[in-house]
Coordinates of C-alpha atoms in Angstrom, one line a residue:
X1 CA 29.2 12.2 26.1
X2 CA 32.3 11.2 24.3
X3 CA 34.5 13.7 22.1
X4 CA 35.1 13.2 18.2
X5 CA 38.0 11.0 18.5
X6 CA 38.0 9.5 21.4
X7 CA 38.2 5.5 20.9
X8 CA 35.7 4.3 24.2
X9 CA 33.3 5.6 21.4
X10 CA 30.2 4.4 19.5
X11 CA 32.3 2.5 16.4
X12 CA 31.3 4.0 13.0
X13 CA 28.8 2.6 11.4
X14 CA 29.7 0.4 8.8
X15 CA 28.8 1.7 5.3
X16 CA 26.1 -0.7 3.8
X17 CA 27.4 -2.7 1.1
X18 CA 26.0 -2.4 -2.9
X19 CA 22.4 -3.0 -4.1
X20 CA 23.0 -6.2 -5.9
X21 CA 23.4 -5.9 -9.4
X22 CA 19.5 -6.1 -11.1
X23 CA 20.2 -7.7 -14.6
X24 CA 17.0 -7.7 -15.4
X25 CA 16.1 -3.8 -14.8
X26 CA 19.9 -3.3 -17.0
X27 CA 18.4 -5.6 -19.7
X28 CA 15.6 -3.5 -20.4
X29 CA 17.7 -0.8 -20.7
X30 CA 19.7 -2.1 -24.1
X31 CA 19.1 -1.9 -27.4
X32 CA 18.3 -4.6 -29.7
X33 CA 21.6 -3.8 -31.6
X34 CA 24.6 -5.8 -32.9
X35 CA 27.8 -5.0 -29.5
X36 CA 29.3 -5.8 -27.0
X37 CA 29.0 -6.7 -23.4
X38 CA 31.1 -6.3 -20.8
X39 CA 30.5 -8.4 -17.1
X40 CA 32.5 -6.4 -14.5
X41 CA 33.3 -7.7 -10.9
X42 CA 32.7 -5.2 -7.3
X43 CA 36.2 -4.5 -7.4
X44 CA 36.4 -3.5 -11.0
X45 CA 38.4 -6.6 -12.9
X46 CA 36.9 -7.7 -16.1
X47 CA 34.8 -11.0 -15.5
X48 CA 33.5 -11.3 -19.2
X49 CA 34.0 -10.0 -22.7
X50 CA 30.8 -11.6 -24.7
X51 CA 29.0 -10.5 -28.2
X52 CA 25.6 -10.5 -29.4
X53 CA 23.3 -10.2 -32.6
X54 CA 20.9 -8.6 -31.1
X55 CA 22.2 -7.1 -27.2
X56 CA 18.6 -7.2 -25.4
X57 CA 17.8 -10.8 -26.5
X58 CA 21.4 -11.8 -25.9
X59 CA 22.0 -10.2 -22.0
X60 CA 18.5 -11.5 -21.0
X61 CA 19.5 -15.2 -21.4
X62 CA 21.8 -14.5 -18.9
X63 CA 18.9 -13.1 -16.2
X64 CA 15.3 -15.0 -17.2
X65 CA 16.4 -17.9 -17.5
X66 CA 19.0 -20.6 -15.0
X67 CA 22.2 -20.5 -15.7
X68 CA 23.5 -23.5 -18.2
X69 CA 25.9 -24.6 -15.8
X70 CA 28.2 -24.0 -12.8
X71 CA 30.5 -21.9 -14.0
X72 CA 28.1 -19.4 -15.8
X73 CA 26.3 -19.2 -11.9
X74 CA 29.5 -18.4 -10.0
X75 CA 30.4 -15.5 -12.7
X76 CA 26.3 -13.9 -12.0
X77 CA 26.9 -13.9 -8.8
X78 CA 29.6 -11.6 -9.0
X79 CA 28.4 -9.4 -10.9
X80 CA 28.7 -5.5 -10.0
X81 CA 27.5 -3.6 -13.1
X82 CA 28.3 -4.4 -17.5
X83 CA 28.7 -2.2 -19.9
X84 CA 27.8 -2.5 -23.6
X85 CA 28.8 -0.6 -26.8
X86 CA 26.8 -0.6 -30.0
X87 CA 28.4 -2.1 -33.2
X88 CA 27.6 -1.2 -37.2
X89 CA 27.0 -5.6 -37.3
X90 CA 27.5 -8.5 -35.9
X91 CA 31.0 -9.4 -37.6
X92 CA 32.3 -5.9 -35.8
X93 CA 31.1 -6.9 -32.8
X94 CA 33.3 -10.6 -33.0
X95 CA 35.7 -8.6 -34.1
X96 CA 35.9 -5.8 -31.2
X97 CA 35.1 -9.3 -29.5
X98 CA 38.4 -10.6 -29.4
X99 CA 40.6 -7.8 -29.4
X100 CA 38.8 -6.7 -25.4
X101 CA 39.3 -10.3 -24.4
X102 CA 43.2 -10.3 -24.8
X103 CA 44.0 -6.8 -23.9
X104 CA 41.6 -7.1 -20.4
X105 CA 42.7 -11.5 -20.0
X106 CA 38.4 -12.0 -18.4
X107 CA 38.7 -14.2 -15.5
X108 CA 35.8 -16.7 -17.3
X109 CA 36.4 -15.8 -20.6
X110 CA 38.2 -18.9 -23.2
X111 CA 42.2 -17.6 -23.7
X112 CA 44.1 -18.7 -25.8
X113 CA 47.8 -18.7 -24.0
X114 CA 50.9 -19.2 -26.4
X115 CA 54.0 -16.7 -25.5
X116 CA 56.0 -18.3 -27.7
X117 CA 56.3 -16.1 -31.6
X118 CA 55.6 -17.0 -34.7
X119 CA 58.2 -17.8 -37.6
X120 CA 57.2 -16.6 -40.2
X121 CA 59.7 -15.8 -44.2
X122 CA 60.2 -11.1 -44.0
X123 CA 60.6 -10.3 -47.6
X124 CA 61.7 -6.6 -46.9
X125 CA 60.5 -3.7 -48.3
X126 CA 63.6 -1.6 -50.5
X127 CA 65.6 -1.5 -53.4
X128 CA 67.1 -5.1 -53.1
X129 CA 64.5 -6.5 -51.3
X130 CA 65.9 -9.6 -49.2
X131 CA 63.5 -12.7 -48.1
X132 CA 64.8 -14.6 -44.2
X133 CA 63.4 -16.0 -40.8
X134 CA 62.1 -13.6 -39.1
X135 CA 60.5 -13.9 -35.6
X136 CA 58.9 -11.7 -32.7
X137 CA 57.8 -7.8 -33.2
X138 CA 57.0 -7.4 -37.2
X139 CA 58.7 -3.8 -36.9
X140 CA 61.1 -4.6 -39.7
X141 CA 58.9 -2.7 -43.1
X142 CA 58.2 -5.2 -45.6
X143 CA 55.7 -8.2 -45.7
X144 CA 55.2 -11.0 -44.2
X145 CA 53.9 -14.9 -45.0
X146 CA 52.9 -17.0 -42.2
X147 CA 52.5 -17.9 -39.5
X148 CA 54.5 -21.5 -40.5
X149 CA 53.7 -24.6 -37.6
X150 CA 57.3 -25.4 -37.7
X151 CA 61.4 -23.4 -38.2
X152 CA 61.4 -26.6 -39.7
X153 CA 59.0 -25.5 -42.3
X154 CA 60.3 -22.0 -43.1
X155 CA 63.9 -23.1 -43.5
X156 CA 62.2 -25.6 -46.3
X157 CA 60.8 -23.5 -48.0
X158 CA 63.6 -20.7 -47.3
X159 CA 65.8 -23.4 -49.2
X160 CA 63.5 -23.6 -52.2
X161 CA 63.4 -20.3 -53.2
X162 CA 66.9 -19.6 -52.6
X163 CA 67.8 -22.4 -55.0
X164 CA 64.9 -21.3 -57.6
X165 CA 64.8 -17.7 -57.7
X166 CA 68.6 -16.9 -56.2
X167 CA 67.0 -13.8 -53.6
X168 CA 69.6 -12.2 -50.8
X169 CA 70.0 -13.8 -46.9
X170 CA 71.9 -11.3 -46.4
X171 CA 71.7 -8.4 -43.8
X172 CA 71.9 -4.7 -45.2
X173 CA 75.2 -4.7 -43.5
X174 CA 77.1 -7.0 -44.7
X175 CA 74.5 -6.6 -48.5
X176 CA 76.4 -2.4 -48.5
X177 CA 80.0 -3.4 -47.7
X178 CA 81.0 -7.1 -50.0
X179 CA 82.5 -5.8 -53.2
X180 CA 83.3 -9.3 -54.0
X181 CA 80.1 -12.7 -54.0
X182 CA 80.2 -14.3 -51.3
X183 CA 79.0 -18.9 -50.8
X184 CA 75.8 -18.0 -52.0
X185 CA 76.3 -16.6 -55.6
X186 CA 79.1 -19.7 -55.5
X187 CA 76.6 -22.0 -55.5
X188 CA 73.7 -20.9 -57.3
X189 CA 71.6 -19.6 -53.9
X190 CA 71.9 -15.6 -54.6
X191 CA 72.6 -13.5 -57.4
X192 CA 74.7 -11.6 -56.8
X193 CA 72.8 -8.4 -56.6
X194 CA 75.4 -6.8 -54.0
X195 CA 78.4 -6.5 -56.4
X196 CA 76.4 -5.6 -59.6
X197 CA 75.7 -9.2 -61.1
X198 CA 72.4 -9.2 -61.7
X199 CA 70.1 -6.5 -63.8
X200 CA 68.0 -4.2 -61.3
X201 CA 65.0 -5.1 -63.6
X202 CA 65.7 -9.2 -64.1
X203 CA 65.9 -8.8 -59.7
X204 CA 62.8 -6.8 -60.0
X205 CA 61.2 -10.0 -61.5
X206 CA 62.5 -12.9 -59.5
X207 CA 61.5 -10.9 -56.4
X208 CA 57.6 -10.5 -57.7
X209 CA 57.5 -14.6 -58.7
X210 CA 58.4 -15.4 -54.8
X211 CA 55.3 -13.4 -54.4
X212 CA 53.4 -15.2 -56.2
X213 CA 54.5 -18.3 -54.8
X214 CA 54.4 -17.5 -51.2
X215 CA 50.7 -16.1 -51.6
X216 CA 49.6 -19.6 -53.5
X217 CA 49.3 -18.3 -57.4
X218 CA 52.0 -21.3 -58.2
X219 CA 49.4 -22.2 -61.3
X220 CA 50.0 -18.2 -62.0
X221 CA 53.4 -18.8 -62.4
X222 CA 53.7 -21.8 -63.8
X223 CA 52.6 -20.2 -66.9
X224 CA 54.3 -17.7 -65.8
X225 CA 57.7 -19.8 -66.7
X226 CA 56.2 -21.7 -69.3
X227 CA 55.6 -18.5 -72.3
X228 CA 59.0 -17.5 -70.5
X229 CA 60.9 -20.3 -71.4
X230 CA 59.4 -21.2 -75.1
X231 CA 59.8 -17.3 -75.9
X232 CA 63.6 -17.9 -74.5
X233 CA 64.0 -20.9 -77.3
X234 CA 62.2 -19.2 -80.0
X235 CA 65.1 -16.1 -79.2
X236 CA 67.5 -18.7 -79.1
X237 CA 68.3 -17.8 -75.6
X238 CA 68.9 -22.0 -74.8
X239 CA 71.1 -20.9 -71.9
X240 CA 68.0 -19.4 -69.4
X241 CA 64.7 -21.9 -71.5
X242 CA 67.7 -24.2 -69.5
X243 CA 66.8 -22.9 -66.4
X244 CA 64.1 -21.6 -66.6
X245 CA 62.9 -25.8 -67.5
X246 CA 64.7 -26.4 -63.8
X247 CA 62.4 -24.5 -62.8
X248 CA 59.1 -25.6 -64.1
X249 CA 60.1 -28.9 -63.7
X250 CA 60.8 -28.3 -59.8
X251 CA 57.8 -26.6 -59.0
X252 CA 55.5 -29.1 -61.0
X253 CA 57.6 -31.9 -59.1
X254 CA 57.1 -30.4 -55.1
X255 CA 53.0 -30.2 -57.0
X256 CA 53.6 -33.0 -57.3
X257 CA 54.2 -35.1 -54.0
X258 CA 52.4 -32.4 -51.5
X259 CA 48.7 -31.3 -53.3
X260 CA 46.6 -32.5 -50.7
X261 CA 43.5 -34.0 -52.7
X262 CA 45.4 -32.8 -56.5
X263 CA 45.7 -29.2 -56.6
X264 CA 47.0 -27.0 -54.6
X265 CA 44.7 -26.1 -51.0
X266 CA 44.9 -23.2 -48.0
X267 CA 44.0 -24.8 -45.6
X268 CA 43.8 -25.5 -41.9
X269 CA 42.4 -28.4 -40.2
X270 CA 41.6 -28.1 -36.7
X271 CA 41.0 -30.8 -33.4
X272 CA 40.0 -30.8 -29.9
X273 CA 40.5 -32.7 -27.4
X274 CA 39.7 -32.0 -23.5
X275 CA 39.7 -33.9 -20.4
X276 CA 39.7 -32.4 -16.7
X277 CA 39.0 -28.9 -17.5
X278 CA 42.0 -29.4 -20.3
X279 CA 41.9 -28.5 -23.2
X280 CA 44.6 -29.8 -26.5
X281 CA 43.9 -27.6 -29.9
X282 CA 45.8 -28.6 -32.9
X283 CA 46.4 -27.1 -35.4
X284 CA 47.7 -29.1 -39.2
X285 CA 47.8 -26.4 -42.1
X286 CA 48.7 -26.2 -45.1
X287 CA 49.4 -23.5 -48.0
X288 CA 49.6 -23.8 -51.4
X289 CA 49.1 -27.6 -51.4
X290 CA 52.6 -27.9 -48.7
X291 CA 52.5 -29.7 -44.9
X292 CA 53.5 -26.7 -42.9
X293 CA 53.4 -29.1 -40.3
X294 CA 51.5 -29.3 -36.4
X295 CA 50.9 -27.4 -33.9
X296 CA 49.8 -27.9 -30.6
X297 CA 47.8 -24.6 -28.0
X298 CA 46.9 -25.3 -24.2
X299 CA 44.0 -23.2 -24.1
X300 CA 42.6 -21.8 -20.9
X301 CA 39.0 -22.8 -20.8
X302 CA 38.2 -21.5 -17.4
X303 CA 35.4 -23.6 -16.8
X304 CA 34.2 -23.7 -20.1
X305 CA 32.5 -27.3 -20.5
X306 CA 31.4 -27.5 -23.7
X307 CA 34.7 -28.7 -26.2
X308 CA 32.9 -27.2 -29.5
X309 CA 32.5 -24.2 -27.4
X310 CA 36.5 -23.7 -26.6
X311 CA 37.0 -24.2 -30.2
X312 CA 34.9 -21.2 -31.0
X313 CA 36.4 -19.3 -28.5
X314 CA 40.6 -20.4 -30.2
X315 CA 38.7 -20.1 -34.2
X316 CA 37.2 -16.8 -33.1
X317 CA 40.9 -16.1 -30.9
X318 CA 43.5 -16.9 -32.8
X319 CA 42.3 -15.5 -36.9
X320 CA 41.6 -12.0 -36.1
X321 CA 45.6 -12.4 -35.1
X322 CA 46.8 -14.3 -37.7
X323 CA 46.2 -13.7 -41.6
X324 CA 42.9 -17.0 -42.0
X325 CA 43.4 -19.4 -44.7
X326 CA 41.4 -20.0 -47.2
X327 CA 39.6 -23.3 -45.8
X328 CA 39.3 -24.3 -42.1
X329 CA 38.1 -27.4 -41.2
X330 CA 37.0 -28.5 -38.3
X331 CA 36.2 -31.4 -36.3
X332 CA 33.1 -30.7 -34.7
X333 CA 30.2 -27.9 -35.8
X334 CA 30.2 -24.3 -34.0
X335 CA 28.1 -21.5 -33.5
X336 CA 28.0 -18.6 -35.9
X337 CA 29.9 -19.6 -38.4
X338 CA 28.4 -18.2 -41.3
X339 CA 29.2 -14.4 -38.9
X340 CA 32.9 -15.5 -38.5
X341 CA 33.3 -16.4 -42.7
X342 CA 32.1 -13.0 -42.6
X343 CA 34.6 -11.1 -40.1
X344 CA 37.5 -13.0 -41.5
X345 CA 36.9 -12.5 -44.9
X346 CA 36.5 -8.5 -43.8
X347 CA 40.2 -8.9 -42.3
X348 CA 41.8 -10.9 -44.6
X349 CA 39.7 -9.7 -48.1
X350 CA 38.7 -12.7 -49.4
X351 CA 36.6 -15.4 -49.0
X352 CA 37.5 -17.9 -45.5
X353 CA 35.2 -21.0 -45.7
X354 CA 34.7 -23.3 -42.1
X355 CA 33.5 -26.3 -43.0
X356 CA 33.2 -29.4 -40.6
X357 CA 31.9 -31.9 -43.4
X358 CA 34.6 -33.3 -45.6
X359 CA 35.0 -36.8 -47.0
X360 CA 38.4 -37.8 -48.7
X361 CA 41.5 -37.4 -47.2
X362 CA 40.2 -34.0 -45.4
X363 CA 39.0 -36.6 -42.8
X364 CA 42.2 -38.4 -43.2
X365 CA 43.6 -35.8 -42.6
X366 CA 40.8 -34.1 -39.3
X367 CA 41.7 -37.9 -37.5
X368 CA 44.8 -37.7 -37.8
X369 CA 44.9 -33.9 -35.9
X370 CA 42.0 -36.0 -33.9
X371 CA 44.2 -38.5 -32.2
X372 CA 47.8 -35.8 -32.1
X373 CA 44.6 -33.9 -30.0
X374 CA 44.8 -36.4 -28.1
X375 CA 48.7 -37.4 -28.1
X376 CA 48.8 -33.8 -26.8
X377 CA 47.3 -33.6 -24.1
X378 CA 47.7 -37.1 -22.5
X379 CA 51.3 -36.4 -22.6
X380 CA 50.5 -32.1 -21.0
X381 CA 48.7 -33.8 -18.3
X382 CA 51.0 -37.0 -17.7
X383 CA 53.7 -33.4 -17.1
X384 CA 51.5 -31.6 -15.3
X385 CA 51.1 -34.8 -12.4
X386 CA 54.5 -35.4 -12.1
X387 CA 55.1 -31.7 -11.9
X388 CA 52.9 -31.7 -9.0
X389 CA 54.5 -34.7 -7.4
X390 CA 57.2 -33.2 -7.7
X391 CA 55.9 -30.1 -5.3
X392 CA 54.7 -32.2 -3.0
X393 CA 56.8 -33.8 -2.0
X394 CA 59.7 -30.6 -1.7
X395 CA 56.8 -29.3 0.2
X396 CA 57.2 -32.5 2.5
X397 CA 61.4 -32.1 2.4
X398 CA 60.7 -28.0 3.3
X399 CA 57.8 -28.6 6.3
X400 CA 56.7 -26.3 4.4
X401 CA 52.5 -26.0 4.6
X402 CA 50.9 -26.6 1.5
X403 CA 52.9 -26.8 -1.9
X404 CA 55.1 -23.7 -3.5
X405 CA 52.6 -21.8 -5.5
X406 CA 55.4 -20.0 -7.2
X407 CA 58.9 -20.4 -7.3
X408 CA 61.8 -17.6 -8.0
X409 CA 65.0 -18.5 -8.7
X410 CA 68.0 -16.0 -9.0
X411 CA 71.8 -17.8 -10.6
X412 CA 74.9 -15.5 -11.4
X413 CA 77.1 -15.6 -14.9
X414 CA 80.1 -14.0 -15.3
X415 CA 83.8 -15.1 -16.8
X416 CA 86.6 -13.8 -15.0
X417 CA 84.0 -10.9 -13.7
X418 CA 83.8 -9.1 -17.1
X419 CA 79.9 -8.5 -18.3
X420 CA 78.1 -10.2 -15.2
X421 CA 75.0 -10.8 -15.5
X422 CA 72.3 -12.1 -12.5
X423 CA 68.7 -15.0 -13.9
X424 CA 65.8 -14.1 -11.8
X425 CA 62.6 -17.5 -13.6
X426 CA 59.3 -18.2 -11.9
X427 CA 57.9 -21.6 -11.9
X428 CA 53.7 -21.6 -10.9
X429 CA 51.8 -25.3 -10.4
X430 CA 52.2 -25.6 -14.3
X431 CA 55.6 -25.4 -14.5
X432 CA 58.4 -22.4 -16.1
X433 CA 56.7 -19.2 -16.6
X434 CA 58.5 -17.7 -19.0
X435 CA 57.0 -14.7 -19.8
X436 CA 57.7 -13.6 -16.2
X437 CA 61.9 -14.0 -16.3
X438 CA 64.5 -11.5 -16.5
X439 CA 68.3 -10.5 -16.3
X440 CA 69.8 -8.2 -14.4
X441 CA 72.5 -6.4 -15.7
X442 CA 74.8 -5.8 -13.2
X443 CA 77.6 -3.0 -12.5
X444 CA 79.0 -0.8 -10.0
X445 CA 80.6 -3.7 -8.2
X446 CA 83.9 -5.9 -7.5
X447 CA 84.4 -7.7 -10.7
X448 CA 83.9 -11.5 -9.9
X449 CA 82.2 -10.0 -6.3
X450 CA 79.5 -13.1 -6.3
X451 CA 78.4 -11.9 -3.1
X452 CA 77.4 -7.9 -4.7
X453 CA 75.8 -9.4 -7.6
X454 CA 73.1 -11.5 -5.8
X455 CA 73.1 -8.1 -3.6
X456 CA 72.3 -6.2 -6.0
X457 CA 69.9 -8.4 -7.9
X458 CA 68.4 -9.5 -4.9
X459 CA 67.8 -5.4 -4.5
X460 CA 66.5 -4.8 -7.6
X461 CA 63.8 -7.6 -7.5
X462 CA 61.9 -6.6 -4.3
X463 CA 63.1 -3.4 -3.5
X464 CA 59.2 -1.9 -4.9
X465 CA 57.5 -4.7 -2.4
X466 CA 58.0 -3.3 -0.8
X467 CA 55.5 -1.5 1.7
X468 CA 53.2 -3.0 -1.7
X469 CA 50.8 -4.7 -0.4
X470 CA 49.7 -5.9 -4.1
X471 CA 53.4 -6.6 -5.4
X472 CA 53.8 -10.6 -6.4
X473 CA 55.8 -12.5 -4.0
X474 CA 57.6 -16.0 -4.6
X475 CA 56.3 -18.3 -1.9
X476 CA 59.9 -19.9 -1.7
X477 CA 62.8 -18.5 -3.2
X478 CA 65.5 -19.9 -4.4
X479 CA 69.3 -19.0 -4.3
X480 CA 72.2 -20.8 -6.4
X481 CA 74.7 -20.7 -4.0
X482 CA 76.0 -21.6 -1.2
X483 CA 75.7 -19.4 2.8
X484 CA 77.4 -16.8 1.5
X485 CA 74.7 -16.1 -1.2
X486 CA 72.2 -17.1 1.3
X487 CA 72.8 -14.3 3.9
X488 CA 72.9 -11.9 0.9
X489 CA 69.3 -12.6 -0.2
X490 CA 68.5 -13.0 3.4
X491 CA 69.6 -9.3 4.1
X492 CA 68.0 -7.8 0.9
X493 CA 64.6 -8.7 2.4
X494 CA 64.8 -8.1 5.9
X495 CA 66.3 -4.6 5.0
X496 CA 63.1 -3.8 3.0
X497 CA 61.2 -5.9 5.7
X498 CA 59.9 -8.1 4.2
X499 CA 61.1 -11.4 5.1
X500 CA 58.4 -13.0 7.1
X501 CA 57.0 -13.9 4.0
X502 CA 59.8 -16.1 1.6
X503 CA 61.3 -18.8 2.3
X504 CA 64.5 -19.2 1.0
X505 CA 66.5 -22.1 0.7
X506 CA 70.1 -22.3 -0.9
X507 CA 71.5 -24.8 -3.3
X508 CA 75.0 -25.5 -2.8
X509 CA 76.5 -27.8 -5.5
X510 CA 78.2 -31.4 -3.9
X511 CA 82.5 -31.4 -3.7
X512 CA 82.2 -33.6 -7.4
X513 CA 79.4 -30.8 -8.9
X514 CA 77.4 -34.1 -9.7
X515 CA 74.0 -34.0 -9.8
X516 CA 71.5 -35.3 -7.3
X517 CA 74.4 -34.5 -4.8
X518 CA 73.4 -31.3 -3.9
X519 CA 73.2 -29.7 -0.1
X520 CA 70.0 -27.6 0.9
X521 CA 70.2 -24.5 3.0
X522 CA 67.4 -24.3 5.1
X523 CA 65.8 -21.4 6.8
X524 CA 66.1 -22.8 9.6
X525 CA 70.3 -23.8 9.8
X526 CA 69.1 -27.0 8.6
X527 CA 71.2 -28.8 5.5
X528 CA 69.7 -31.4 4.2
X529 CA 71.7 -33.5 1.4
X530 CA 67.4 -35.2 -0.4
X531 CA 69.7 -38.0 -3.0
X532 CA 68.6 -38.4 -6.3
X533 CA 65.8 -40.5 -5.5
X534 CA 63.7 -37.1 -4.4
X535 CA 61.0 -35.8 -6.4
X536 CA 61.6 -32.8 -4.5
X537 CA 65.3 -32.4 -5.3
X538 CA 64.7 -33.1 -8.9
X539 CA 62.7 -30.7 -9.1
X540 CA 64.5 -27.6 -7.7
X541 CA 67.4 -29.1 -10.0
X542 CA 64.5 -28.2 -12.9
X543 CA 63.8 -23.9 -11.2
X544 CA 68.1 -23.7 -10.8
X545 CA 69.3 -25.5 -14.4
X546 CA 66.5 -23.0 -15.9
X547 CA 68.3 -20.2 -14.0
X548 CA 71.7 -21.3 -14.9
X549 CA 70.5 -21.5 -18.7
X550 CA 69.2 -18.4 -18.1
X551 CA 72.3 -17.0 -16.3
X552 CA 74.6 -17.9 -19.3
X553 CA 72.8 -17.2 -22.7
X554 CA 72.8 -13.6 -20.4
X555 CA 76.3 -13.1 -19.8
X556 CA 77.7 -14.6 -23.6
X557 CA 74.5 -12.5 -25.2
X558 CA 76.3 -9.1 -22.9
X559 CA 80.1 -10.1 -23.6
X560 CA 80.2 -10.5 -27.3
X561 CA 77.8 -7.3 -27.4
X562 CA 80.3 -5.5 -26.0
X563 CA 83.4 -7.2 -27.6
X564 CA 81.6 -6.8 -31.3
X565 CA 80.5 -3.7 -30.2
X566 CA 84.6 -2.1 -29.7
X567 CA 85.2 0.5 -32.1
X568 CA 87.6 0.5 -34.1
X569 CA 88.7 4.3 -33.5
X570 CA 89.3 4.1 -30.4
X571 CA 92.5 1.3 -31.2
X572 CA 95.2 4.1 -31.6
X573 CA 96.7 4.5 -34.6
X574 CA 93.5 3.5 -36.4
X575 CA 91.9 6.6 -37.6
X576 CA 89.1 7.4 -40.2
X577 CA 91.0 6.6 -43.5
X578 CA 92.3 3.3 -42.1
X579 CA 89.5 2.0 -40.9
X580 CA 87.4 3.1 -43.9
X581 CA 90.6 0.7 -45.3
X582 CA 89.9 -1.8 -43.0
X583 CA 85.8 -2.6 -43.6
X584 CA 86.1 -2.1 -47.3
X585 CA 88.9 -4.8 -47.4
X586 CA 87.1 -6.8 -44.9
X587 CA 83.4 -6.6 -46.3
X588 CA 82.3 -5.4 -42.7
X589 CA 83.5 -5.7 -38.9
X590 CA 82.2 -9.4 -39.1
X591 CA 84.9 -10.0 -42.1
X592 CA 87.4 -7.5 -40.3
X593 CA 86.7 -9.9 -37.3
X594 CA 87.1 -13.6 -39.0
X595 CA 90.2 -12.8 -40.3
X596 CA 94.1 -13.2 -39.0
X597 CA 96.8 -11.4 -37.8
X598 CA 98.8 -11.9 -40.9
X599 CA 95.6 -11.3 -43.4
X600 CA 94.9 -8.0 -41.6
X601 CA 98.7 -6.9 -41.7
X602 CA 97.9 -6.9 -45.8
X603 CA 96.0 -3.7 -45.4
X604 CA 97.7 -0.5 -46.2
X605 CA 98.9 1.3 -44.0
X606 CA 98.2 -1.4 -41.6
X607 CA 102.0 -2.6 -39.9
X608 CA 102.0 -6.1 -38.5
X609 CA 102.0 -3.9 -33.9
X610 CA 99.0 -2.4 -35.2
X611 CA 97.5 -5.7 -36.8
X612 CA 98.3 -7.5 -33.1
X613 CA 96.2 -4.4 -31.7
X614 CA 93.2 -4.6 -33.4
X615 CA 92.9 -7.9 -33.3
X616 CA 93.5 -8.3 -30.0
X617 CA 90.9 -5.3 -29.7
X618 CA 88.0 -7.7 -31.5
X619 CA 88.6 -10.9 -30.0
X620 CA 88.7 -9.5 -26.3
X621 CA 92.2 -10.3 -25.4
X622 CA 94.6 -8.1 -24.1
X623 CA 96.7 -6.1 -26.8
X624 CA 100.3 -6.9 -27.4
X625 CA 102.6 -4.9 -23.7
X626 CA 99.5 -4.3 -22.1
X627 CA 99.5 -5.8 -18.4

């Protein structure tokens, strides 16, 4: 007889495996309404998100016939359950599908992978709006125009707008503290609203005209400027008439140079190239007849083989996240064109046409986009092949069982112990994974103690991994430094109980600090000097240099922030009244920081000794009389 808990007793019977998903039974309960369906694996991860004009018909197509390709067959074998969401229209289903793809990142959907922020033009919403280049989150109140394909295109447009309409570009902190016009006014690129040299209604008219220009209403703008020019001439205001004439000439000259087919064009041209399960979508953009340049995207296809299917997924995801133009030209026919047009028009508020059969100049631009897509994909694949060769060389160099799938590298940067920053960069088989880079502001150590800084950074990185089986760990951990820094890394990993899971390698510079002379400190105590010709060392150098660049950038930013946020009130002898006098005299902290000691001493109530203290504080120097 066995007692409960007796290890010699019979083992408990294994839990029965869940029954396989019965797709046909699931389909019988579906309606014919439009909607979105989601497929889940046994671990509740999302396998696929799709849309349907009729849910029952679309979902049934997966289970009533043989899968059309190996990828779909593999996906269906993993399906444990499905969910559907019914929508009112198929256009709503398309929008919901793309929102879910972006948020859930299903394993078998085509995913648009692009971690760059797109440059936009920003027209702020305030009493005296400014226009400027903007990147990143659109958190500043105002109207955003774009996205542009390159910063160069934005700067060219800004240059034209400032020259013709003279809107301000300065930040509010500068604008509010100006007491005299800046250089932009002197060279005719700003109307100086900061010091009242332009009337509010005149500035508002310029703002409205910039909006007409950016929103594609150049013809309306030209007619308005022509009427204003004639009215000014009729009033004998020949100076204003001449300015309007020059503005008209500039706008018409630009249109004559940059029209696509004789009229203002608002279109995108897209072409796709595919090879070895990789794809490149090339976007050539025009707005109001102006060429915004090209941009290459490399979506993750996740087993989708048909170029038209990848292109369709790209178009749907890209234009539900970005404002579409009125015309989209594609290099091949895709599915659901009427549905896409309806969905884009629903979001944009105007009709959007998707075309695949074009002639004349548009056919030429399609050919240009195709060739650029092929060249970009070839360059991408060549880069991936070289990266794979370097990874294999590094595997042989370090004696690893297989190439490292994830490499992390840590570096420390400071200036004489000030503003110490540690960087962590991440590389995978395809190169840098910039979205997973991290910086650590180091505090609570002796200034200049690189060992303590490295220990703190590594502890902060890996402490959450201790005891967590799902933690993401690198296969290879590179430490920029010698034996001391490597000892810190090993001590941290040992203390956290994860030392056996990670290979730690130190990267020590040679005596002359010359690239190629680096010494690799291996876990078994050996030292290797592979030489500059080693592809494995070249990969180590690439990762190490990226960590160094990222650390230096973070350190400089932290150091500058610390210096620029020094409060004038903290300087002995500076109170609210003197602070106000200084800021008013120089138009803000930036102007004060740019001034010399003698110029600061000219401000009322500031003597030479105080001016020297102010200068030293704002520039991170030792104040006179201090040790």
